[in-house]
C-alpha positions as a LaTeX table, in Angstrom:
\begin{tabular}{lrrr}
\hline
Residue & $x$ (\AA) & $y$ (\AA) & $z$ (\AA) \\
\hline
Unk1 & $-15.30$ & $-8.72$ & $-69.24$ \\
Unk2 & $-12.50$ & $-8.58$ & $-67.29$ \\
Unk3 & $-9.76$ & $-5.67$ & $-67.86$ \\
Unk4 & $-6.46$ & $-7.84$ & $-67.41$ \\
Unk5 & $-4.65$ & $-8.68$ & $-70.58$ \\
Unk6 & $-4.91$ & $-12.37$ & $-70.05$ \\
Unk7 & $-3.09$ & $-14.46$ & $-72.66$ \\
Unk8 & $-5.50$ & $-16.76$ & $-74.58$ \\
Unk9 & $-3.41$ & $-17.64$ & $-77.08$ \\
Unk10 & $-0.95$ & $-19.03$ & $-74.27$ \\
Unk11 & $-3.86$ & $-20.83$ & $-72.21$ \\
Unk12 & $-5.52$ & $-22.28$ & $-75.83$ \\
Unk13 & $-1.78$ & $-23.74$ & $-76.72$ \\
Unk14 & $-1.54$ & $-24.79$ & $-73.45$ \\
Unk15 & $-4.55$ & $-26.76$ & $-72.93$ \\
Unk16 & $-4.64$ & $-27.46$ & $-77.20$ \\
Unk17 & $-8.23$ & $-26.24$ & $-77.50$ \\
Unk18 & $-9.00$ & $-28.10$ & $-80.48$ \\
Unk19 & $-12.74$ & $-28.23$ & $-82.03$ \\
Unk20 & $-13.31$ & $-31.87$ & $-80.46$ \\
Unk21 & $-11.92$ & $-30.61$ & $-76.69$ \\
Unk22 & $-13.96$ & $-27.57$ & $-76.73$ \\
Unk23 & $-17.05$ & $-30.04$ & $-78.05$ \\
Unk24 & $-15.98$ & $-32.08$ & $-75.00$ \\
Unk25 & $-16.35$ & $-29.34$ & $-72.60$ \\
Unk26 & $-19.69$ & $-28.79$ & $-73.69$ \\
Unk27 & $-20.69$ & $-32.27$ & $-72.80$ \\
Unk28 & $-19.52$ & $-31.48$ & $-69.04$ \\
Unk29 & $-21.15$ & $-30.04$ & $-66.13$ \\
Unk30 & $-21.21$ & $-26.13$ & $-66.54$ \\
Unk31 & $-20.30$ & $-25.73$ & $-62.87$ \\
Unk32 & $-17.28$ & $-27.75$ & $-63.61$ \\
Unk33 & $-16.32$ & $-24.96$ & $-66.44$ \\
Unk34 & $-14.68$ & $-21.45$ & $-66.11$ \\
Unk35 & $-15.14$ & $-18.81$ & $-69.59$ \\
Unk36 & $-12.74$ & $-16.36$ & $-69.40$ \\
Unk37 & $-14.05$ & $-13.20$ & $-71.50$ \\
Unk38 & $-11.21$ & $-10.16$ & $-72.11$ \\
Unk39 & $-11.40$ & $-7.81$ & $-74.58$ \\
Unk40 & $-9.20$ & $-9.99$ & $-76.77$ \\
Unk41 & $-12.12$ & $-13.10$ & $-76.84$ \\
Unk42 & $-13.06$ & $-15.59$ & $-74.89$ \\
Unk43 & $-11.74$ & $-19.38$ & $-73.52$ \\
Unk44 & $-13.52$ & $-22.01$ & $-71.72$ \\
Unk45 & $-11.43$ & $-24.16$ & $-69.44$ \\
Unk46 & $-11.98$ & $-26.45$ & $-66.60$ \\
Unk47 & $-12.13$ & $-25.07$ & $-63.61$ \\
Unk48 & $-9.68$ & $-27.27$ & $-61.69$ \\
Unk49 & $-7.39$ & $-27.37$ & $-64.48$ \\
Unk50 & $-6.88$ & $-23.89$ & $-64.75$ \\
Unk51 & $-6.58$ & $-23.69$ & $-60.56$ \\
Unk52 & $-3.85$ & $-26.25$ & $-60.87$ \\
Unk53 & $-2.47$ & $-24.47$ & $-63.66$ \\
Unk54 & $-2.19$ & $-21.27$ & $-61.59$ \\
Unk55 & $-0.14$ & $-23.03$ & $-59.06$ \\
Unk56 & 3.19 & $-22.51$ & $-60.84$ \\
Unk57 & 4.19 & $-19.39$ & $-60.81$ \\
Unk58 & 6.04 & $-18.89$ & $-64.30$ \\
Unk59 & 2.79 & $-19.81$ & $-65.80$ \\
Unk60 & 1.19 & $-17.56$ & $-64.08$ \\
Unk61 & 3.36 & $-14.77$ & $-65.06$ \\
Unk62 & 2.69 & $-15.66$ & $-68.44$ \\
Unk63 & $-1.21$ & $-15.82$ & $-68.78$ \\
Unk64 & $-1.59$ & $-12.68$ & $-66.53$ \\
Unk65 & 1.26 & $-10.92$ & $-68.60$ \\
Unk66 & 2.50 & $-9.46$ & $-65.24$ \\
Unk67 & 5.50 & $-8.07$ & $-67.31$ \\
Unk68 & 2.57 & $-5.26$ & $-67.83$ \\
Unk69 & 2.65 & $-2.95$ & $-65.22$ \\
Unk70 & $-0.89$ & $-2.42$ & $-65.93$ \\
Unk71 & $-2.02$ & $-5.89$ & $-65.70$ \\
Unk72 & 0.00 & $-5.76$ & $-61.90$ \\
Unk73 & $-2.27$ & $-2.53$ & $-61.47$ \\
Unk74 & $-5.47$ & $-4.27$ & $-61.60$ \\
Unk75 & $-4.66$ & $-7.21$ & $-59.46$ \\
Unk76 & $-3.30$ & $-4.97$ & $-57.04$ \\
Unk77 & $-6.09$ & $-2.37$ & $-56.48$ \\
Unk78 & $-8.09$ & $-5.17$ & $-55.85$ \\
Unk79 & $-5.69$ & $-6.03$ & $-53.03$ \\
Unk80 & $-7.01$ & $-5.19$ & $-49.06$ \\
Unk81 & $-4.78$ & $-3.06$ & $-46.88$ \\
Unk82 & $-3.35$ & $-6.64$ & $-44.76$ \\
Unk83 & $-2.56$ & $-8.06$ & $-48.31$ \\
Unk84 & $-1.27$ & $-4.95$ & $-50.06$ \\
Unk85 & 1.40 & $-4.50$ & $-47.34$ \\
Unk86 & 2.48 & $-7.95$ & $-47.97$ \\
Unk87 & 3.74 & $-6.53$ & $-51.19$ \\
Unk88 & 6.13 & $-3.88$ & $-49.91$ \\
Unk89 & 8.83 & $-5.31$ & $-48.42$ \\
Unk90 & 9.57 & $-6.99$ & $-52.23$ \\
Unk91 & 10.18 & $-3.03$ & $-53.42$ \\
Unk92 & 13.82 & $-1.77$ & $-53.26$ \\
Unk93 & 14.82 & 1.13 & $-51.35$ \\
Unk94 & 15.15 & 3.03 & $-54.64$ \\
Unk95 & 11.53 & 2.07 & $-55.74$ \\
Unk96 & 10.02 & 2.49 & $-52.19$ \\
Unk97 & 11.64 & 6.10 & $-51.90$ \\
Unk98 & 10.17 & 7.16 & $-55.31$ \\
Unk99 & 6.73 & 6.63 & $-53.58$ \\
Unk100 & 7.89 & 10.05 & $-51.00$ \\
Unk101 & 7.02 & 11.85 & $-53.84$ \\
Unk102 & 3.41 & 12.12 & $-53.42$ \\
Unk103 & 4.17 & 13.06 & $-49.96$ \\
Unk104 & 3.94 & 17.42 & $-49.77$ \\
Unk105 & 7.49 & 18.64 & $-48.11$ \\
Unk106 & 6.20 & 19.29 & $-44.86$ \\
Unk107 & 5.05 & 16.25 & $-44.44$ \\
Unk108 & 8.35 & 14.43 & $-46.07$ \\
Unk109 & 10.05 & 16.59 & $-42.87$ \\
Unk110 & 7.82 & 15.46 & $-40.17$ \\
Unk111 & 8.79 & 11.98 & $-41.62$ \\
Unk112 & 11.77 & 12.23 & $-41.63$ \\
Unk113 & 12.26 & 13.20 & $-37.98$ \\
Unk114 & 10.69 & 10.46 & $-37.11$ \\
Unk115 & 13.28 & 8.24 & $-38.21$ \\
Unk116 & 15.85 & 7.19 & $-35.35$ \\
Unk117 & 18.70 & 10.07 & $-35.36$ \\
Unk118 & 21.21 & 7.60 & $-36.49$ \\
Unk119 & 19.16 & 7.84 & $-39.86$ \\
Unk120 & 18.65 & 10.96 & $-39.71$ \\
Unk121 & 22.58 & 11.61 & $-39.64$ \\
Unk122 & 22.69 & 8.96 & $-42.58$ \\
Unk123 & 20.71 & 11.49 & $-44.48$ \\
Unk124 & 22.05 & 14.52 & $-43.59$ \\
Unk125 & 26.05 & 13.84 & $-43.36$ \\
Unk126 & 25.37 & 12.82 & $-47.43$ \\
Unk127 & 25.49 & 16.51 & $-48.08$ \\
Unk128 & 26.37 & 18.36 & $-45.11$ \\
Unk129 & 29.13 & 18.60 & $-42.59$ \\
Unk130 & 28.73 & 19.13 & $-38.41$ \\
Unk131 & 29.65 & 22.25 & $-38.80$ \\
Unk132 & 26.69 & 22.94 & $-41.34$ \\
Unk133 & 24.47 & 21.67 & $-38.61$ \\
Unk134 & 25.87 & 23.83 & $-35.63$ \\
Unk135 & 25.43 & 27.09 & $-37.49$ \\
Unk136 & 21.59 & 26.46 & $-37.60$ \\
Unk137 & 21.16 & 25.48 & $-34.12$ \\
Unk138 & 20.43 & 27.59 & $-31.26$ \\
Unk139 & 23.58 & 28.54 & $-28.95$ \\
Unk140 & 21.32 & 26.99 & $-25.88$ \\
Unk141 & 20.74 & 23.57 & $-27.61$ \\
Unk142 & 24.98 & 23.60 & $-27.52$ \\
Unk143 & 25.19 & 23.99 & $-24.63$ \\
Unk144 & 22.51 & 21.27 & $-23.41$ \\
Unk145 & 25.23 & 19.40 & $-25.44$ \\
Unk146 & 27.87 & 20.37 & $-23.88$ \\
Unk147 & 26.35 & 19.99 & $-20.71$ \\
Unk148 & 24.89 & 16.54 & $-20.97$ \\
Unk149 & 26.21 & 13.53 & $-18.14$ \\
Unk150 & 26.89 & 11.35 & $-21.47$ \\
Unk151 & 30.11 & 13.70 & $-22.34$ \\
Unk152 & 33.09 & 12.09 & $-21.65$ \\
Unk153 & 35.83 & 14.47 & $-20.29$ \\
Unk154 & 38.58 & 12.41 & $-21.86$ \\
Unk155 & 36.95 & 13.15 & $-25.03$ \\
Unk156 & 37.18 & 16.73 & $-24.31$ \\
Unk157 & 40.39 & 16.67 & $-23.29$ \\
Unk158 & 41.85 & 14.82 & $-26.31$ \\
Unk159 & 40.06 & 17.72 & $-28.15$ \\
Unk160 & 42.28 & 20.02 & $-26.63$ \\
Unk161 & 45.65 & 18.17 & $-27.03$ \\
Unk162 & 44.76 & 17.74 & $-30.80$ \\
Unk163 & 44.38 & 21.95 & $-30.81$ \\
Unk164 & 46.69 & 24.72 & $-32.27$ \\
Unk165 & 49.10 & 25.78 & $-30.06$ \\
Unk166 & 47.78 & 29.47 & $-30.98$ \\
Unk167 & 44.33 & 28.43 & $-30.75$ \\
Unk168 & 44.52 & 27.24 & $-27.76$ \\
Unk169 & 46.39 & 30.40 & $-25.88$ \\
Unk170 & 43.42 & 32.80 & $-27.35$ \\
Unk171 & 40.73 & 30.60 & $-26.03$ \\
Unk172 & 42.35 & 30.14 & $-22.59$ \\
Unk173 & 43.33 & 34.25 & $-22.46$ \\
Unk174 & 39.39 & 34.85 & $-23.37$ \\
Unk175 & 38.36 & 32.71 & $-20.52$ \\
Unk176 & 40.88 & 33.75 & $-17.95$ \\
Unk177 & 42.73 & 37.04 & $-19.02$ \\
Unk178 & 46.10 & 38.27 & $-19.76$ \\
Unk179 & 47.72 & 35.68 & $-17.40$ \\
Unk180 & 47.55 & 32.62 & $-19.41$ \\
Unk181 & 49.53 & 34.67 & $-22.40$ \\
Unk182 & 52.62 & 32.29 & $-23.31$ \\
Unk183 & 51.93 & 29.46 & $-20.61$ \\
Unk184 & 51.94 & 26.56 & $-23.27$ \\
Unk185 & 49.36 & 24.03 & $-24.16$ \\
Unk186 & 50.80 & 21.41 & $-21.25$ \\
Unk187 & 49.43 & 24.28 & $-18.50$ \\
Unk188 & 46.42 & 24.96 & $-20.26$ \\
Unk189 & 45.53 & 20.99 & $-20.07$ \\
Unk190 & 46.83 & 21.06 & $-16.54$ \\
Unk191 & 44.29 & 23.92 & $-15.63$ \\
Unk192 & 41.20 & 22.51 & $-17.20$ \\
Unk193 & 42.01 & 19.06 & $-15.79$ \\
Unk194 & 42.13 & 20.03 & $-12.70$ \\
Unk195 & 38.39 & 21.93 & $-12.85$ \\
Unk196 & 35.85 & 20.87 & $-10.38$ \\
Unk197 & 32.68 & 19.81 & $-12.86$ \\
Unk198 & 30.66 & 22.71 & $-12.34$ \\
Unk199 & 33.78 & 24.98 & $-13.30$ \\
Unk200 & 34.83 & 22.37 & $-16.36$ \\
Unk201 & 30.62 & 23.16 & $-17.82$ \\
Unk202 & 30.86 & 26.83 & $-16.79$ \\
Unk203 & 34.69 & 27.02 & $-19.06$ \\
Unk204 & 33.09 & 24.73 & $-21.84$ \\
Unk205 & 29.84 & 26.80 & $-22.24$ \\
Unk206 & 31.39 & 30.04 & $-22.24$ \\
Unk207 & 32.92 & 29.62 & $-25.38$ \\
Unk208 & 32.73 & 32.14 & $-28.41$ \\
Unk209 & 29.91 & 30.21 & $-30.53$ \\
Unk210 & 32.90 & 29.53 & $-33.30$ \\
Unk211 & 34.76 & 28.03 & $-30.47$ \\
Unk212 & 31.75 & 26.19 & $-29.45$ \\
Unk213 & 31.28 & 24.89 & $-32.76$ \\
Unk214 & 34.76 & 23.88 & $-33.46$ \\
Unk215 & 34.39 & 22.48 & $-30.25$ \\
Unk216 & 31.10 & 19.98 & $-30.87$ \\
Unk217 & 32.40 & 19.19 & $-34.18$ \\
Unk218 & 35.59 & 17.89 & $-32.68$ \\
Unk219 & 33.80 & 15.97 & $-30.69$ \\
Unk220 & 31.53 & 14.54 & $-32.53$ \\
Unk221 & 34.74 & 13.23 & $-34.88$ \\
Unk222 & 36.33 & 11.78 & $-31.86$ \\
Unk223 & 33.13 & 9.51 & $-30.49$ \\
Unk224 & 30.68 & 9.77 & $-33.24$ \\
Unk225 & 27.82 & 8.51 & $-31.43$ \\
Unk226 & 27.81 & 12.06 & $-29.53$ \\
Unk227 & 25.40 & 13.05 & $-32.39$ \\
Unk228 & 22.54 & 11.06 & $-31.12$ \\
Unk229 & 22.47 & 13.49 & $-28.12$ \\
Unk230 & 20.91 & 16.03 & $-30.42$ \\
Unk231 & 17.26 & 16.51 & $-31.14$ \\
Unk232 & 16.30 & 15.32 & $-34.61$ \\
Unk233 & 15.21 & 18.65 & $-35.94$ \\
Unk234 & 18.50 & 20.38 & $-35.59$ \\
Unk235 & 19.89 & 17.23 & $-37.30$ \\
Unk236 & 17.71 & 17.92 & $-40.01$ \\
Unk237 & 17.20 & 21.44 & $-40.69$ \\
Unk238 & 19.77 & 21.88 & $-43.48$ \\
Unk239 & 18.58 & 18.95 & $-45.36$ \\
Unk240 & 15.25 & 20.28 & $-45.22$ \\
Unk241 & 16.30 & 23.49 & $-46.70$ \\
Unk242 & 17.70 & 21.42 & $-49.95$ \\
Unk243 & 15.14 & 21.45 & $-52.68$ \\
Unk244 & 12.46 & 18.15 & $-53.02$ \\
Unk245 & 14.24 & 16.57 & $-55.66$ \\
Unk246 & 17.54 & 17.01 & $-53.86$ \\
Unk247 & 16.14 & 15.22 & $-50.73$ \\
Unk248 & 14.09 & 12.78 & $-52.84$ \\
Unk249 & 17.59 & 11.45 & $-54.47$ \\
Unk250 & 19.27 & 11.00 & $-51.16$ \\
Unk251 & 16.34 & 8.95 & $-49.27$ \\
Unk252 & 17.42 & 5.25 & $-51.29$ \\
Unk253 & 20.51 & 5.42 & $-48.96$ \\
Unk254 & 17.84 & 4.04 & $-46.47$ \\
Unk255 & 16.59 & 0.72 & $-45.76$ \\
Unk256 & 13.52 & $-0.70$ & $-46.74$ \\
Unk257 & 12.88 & $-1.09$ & $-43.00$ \\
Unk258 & 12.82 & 2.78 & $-42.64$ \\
Unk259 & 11.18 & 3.21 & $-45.78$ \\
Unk260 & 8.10 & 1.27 & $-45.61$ \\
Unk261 & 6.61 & 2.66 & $-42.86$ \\
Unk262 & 6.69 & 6.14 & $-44.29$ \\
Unk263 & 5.19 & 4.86 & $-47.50$ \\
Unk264 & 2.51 & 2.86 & $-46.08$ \\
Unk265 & 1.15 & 6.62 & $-44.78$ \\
Unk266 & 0.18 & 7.28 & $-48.23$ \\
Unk267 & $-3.61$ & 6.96 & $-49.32$ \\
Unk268 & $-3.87$ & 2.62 & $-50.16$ \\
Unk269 & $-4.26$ & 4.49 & $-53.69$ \\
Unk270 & $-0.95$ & 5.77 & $-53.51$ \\
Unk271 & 0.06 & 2.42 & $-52.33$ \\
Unk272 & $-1.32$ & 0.80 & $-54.56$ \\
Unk273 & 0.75 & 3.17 & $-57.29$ \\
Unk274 & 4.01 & 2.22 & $-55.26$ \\
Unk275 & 3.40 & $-1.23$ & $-54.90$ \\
Unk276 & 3.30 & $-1.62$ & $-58.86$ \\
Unk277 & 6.61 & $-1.43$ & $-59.07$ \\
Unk278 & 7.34 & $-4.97$ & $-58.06$ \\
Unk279 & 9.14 & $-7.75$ & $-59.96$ \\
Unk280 & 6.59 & $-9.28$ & $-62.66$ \\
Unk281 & 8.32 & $-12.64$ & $-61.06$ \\
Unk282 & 8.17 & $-11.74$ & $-57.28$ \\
Unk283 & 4.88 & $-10.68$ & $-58.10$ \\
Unk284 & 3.55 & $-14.17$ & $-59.52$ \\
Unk285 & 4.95 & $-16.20$ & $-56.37$ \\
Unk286 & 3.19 & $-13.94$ & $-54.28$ \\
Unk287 & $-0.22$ & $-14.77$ & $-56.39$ \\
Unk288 & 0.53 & $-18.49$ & $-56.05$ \\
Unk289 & 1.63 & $-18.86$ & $-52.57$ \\
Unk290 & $-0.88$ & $-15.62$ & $-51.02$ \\
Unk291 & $-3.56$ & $-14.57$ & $-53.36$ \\
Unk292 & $-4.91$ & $-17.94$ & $-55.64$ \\
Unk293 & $-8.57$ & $-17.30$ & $-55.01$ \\
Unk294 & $-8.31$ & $-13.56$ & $-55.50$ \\
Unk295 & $-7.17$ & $-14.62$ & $-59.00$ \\
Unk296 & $-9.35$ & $-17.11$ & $-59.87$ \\
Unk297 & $-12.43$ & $-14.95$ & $-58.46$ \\
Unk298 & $-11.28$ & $-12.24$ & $-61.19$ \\
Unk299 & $-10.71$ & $-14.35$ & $-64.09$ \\
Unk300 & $-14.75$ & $-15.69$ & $-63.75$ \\
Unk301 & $-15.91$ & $-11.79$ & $-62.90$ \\
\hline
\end{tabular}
């Protein structure tokens, strides 16, 4: 007996199994015949009429009562790996990120810098500000930052027009002294446009590590894809130290693309689990168009 709910009453309306048909059946050759045998009873059909039957979709939903996530279950675990991860680019981002829960949290964090650090900044900047990532990072992976060929001095320098006209004078009077007290913001520009590029790094990396961080932050605003010039795990860390369920509920911003690889990591049980979620519908013209003889090789088990 086979453990799918299969709807006899549908198929016997369907093919109007009267006394005199099911005599007729008898009459035929057995080979021609298929008795399906669930816990609910049994129905004897021809073969090729219940094959052609299982061509349409709808119909199919209704006989395997797909609506049952149990009856999707047992079709599913019966799936191979090829076949099963036909199935998971149906699942939404919200249903394929409910799967990361059976992954443990250090291996949701190796995961999740694996992504490309444009996602990774999707994830984090949901909760957390530049500034929230600076003050976990080491002071020498700011200044790799800061002294990386891809930063633009015109970036740096609108940074510095856009500063506080105090600001600026205590950050110029830490670097060079007394002298530049009261010089105005046009002669600090003046001076640090005029630095060789050794001396322009050397002014830059000196900073106080506030002033640094302002600094990156600023910068980041100003040309946003500056942020893929950090490593993923300083992107990451305070995301990582948000509980599970906080970082569970933020990983639907993602797309499936991302998604699916990370879920198709899990154990093909686990899979299997995930892939359940599917439409009942999107499910039954996947049956039709990829998995007939699967079917009809578990309704004569």
């Amino acid at each position: 007996m086979i453990e799918l709910n299969v709807d006899l009453a549908y198929l016997s309306r369907y093919y109007e199994l009267s006394t005199q048909r099911i005599n007729q059946f008898s009459a035929e050759d057995p080979d021609k015949m298929i008795t399906i045998e669930t816990m609910a009873g049994a129905v004897t059909l021809d073969r090729e009429e219940l094959r052609a039957l299982m061509t349409h979709p709808s119909k199919v939903a209704k006989i395997l009562e797909l609506q049952k996530p149990k009856n999707r279950y047992l079709i599913i675990k019966n799936l191979n790996a090829e076949d099963l991860a036909k199935l998971l680019p149906y699942l939404s981002s919200e249903q394929l990120a409910w799967g990361l829960q059976y992954f443990t949290s250090e291996k949701l964090e190796t995961l999740i810098n694996h992504l490309p650090t444009e996602q990774v900044a999707t994830l984090v900047f949901q909760h957390f500000g530049m500034m929230d990532i600076l003050n976990l990072m080491d002071e020498d992976k700011m200044d790799n930052f800061l002294k990386s060929e891809k930063l633009e001095k015109k970036d740096v320098m609108k940074y510095f027009e856009g500063l506080d006209d105090k600001q600026f004078e205590r950050i110029m009077m830490q670097q060079f002294g007394p002298i530049m007290e009261g010089k105005g913001k046009g002669h600090y520009l003046t001076v640090i446009d005029e630095m060789s590029p050794d001396k322009f790094t050397q002014f830059l990396t000196r900073f106080e590590r506030k002033d640094k961080m302002q600094l990156i932050a600023g910068l980041v605003e100003i040309n946003p894809e500056y942020i893929l010039e950090f490593e993923n795990e300083d992107l990451s860390k305070p995301f990582m130290l948000m509980d599970k369920e906080k970082i569970m509920k933020t990983m639907p911003i993602l797309d499936p693309e991302f998604l699916i690889p990370m879920i198709e990591e899990l154990p093909p049980d686990l899979i299997q689990v995930v892939a359940t979620q599917i439409d009942p519908q999107i499910f039954a013209e996947l049956i039709v168009e990829e998995f007939p003889d699967l079917i009809m090789e578990m309704l004569t088990m």
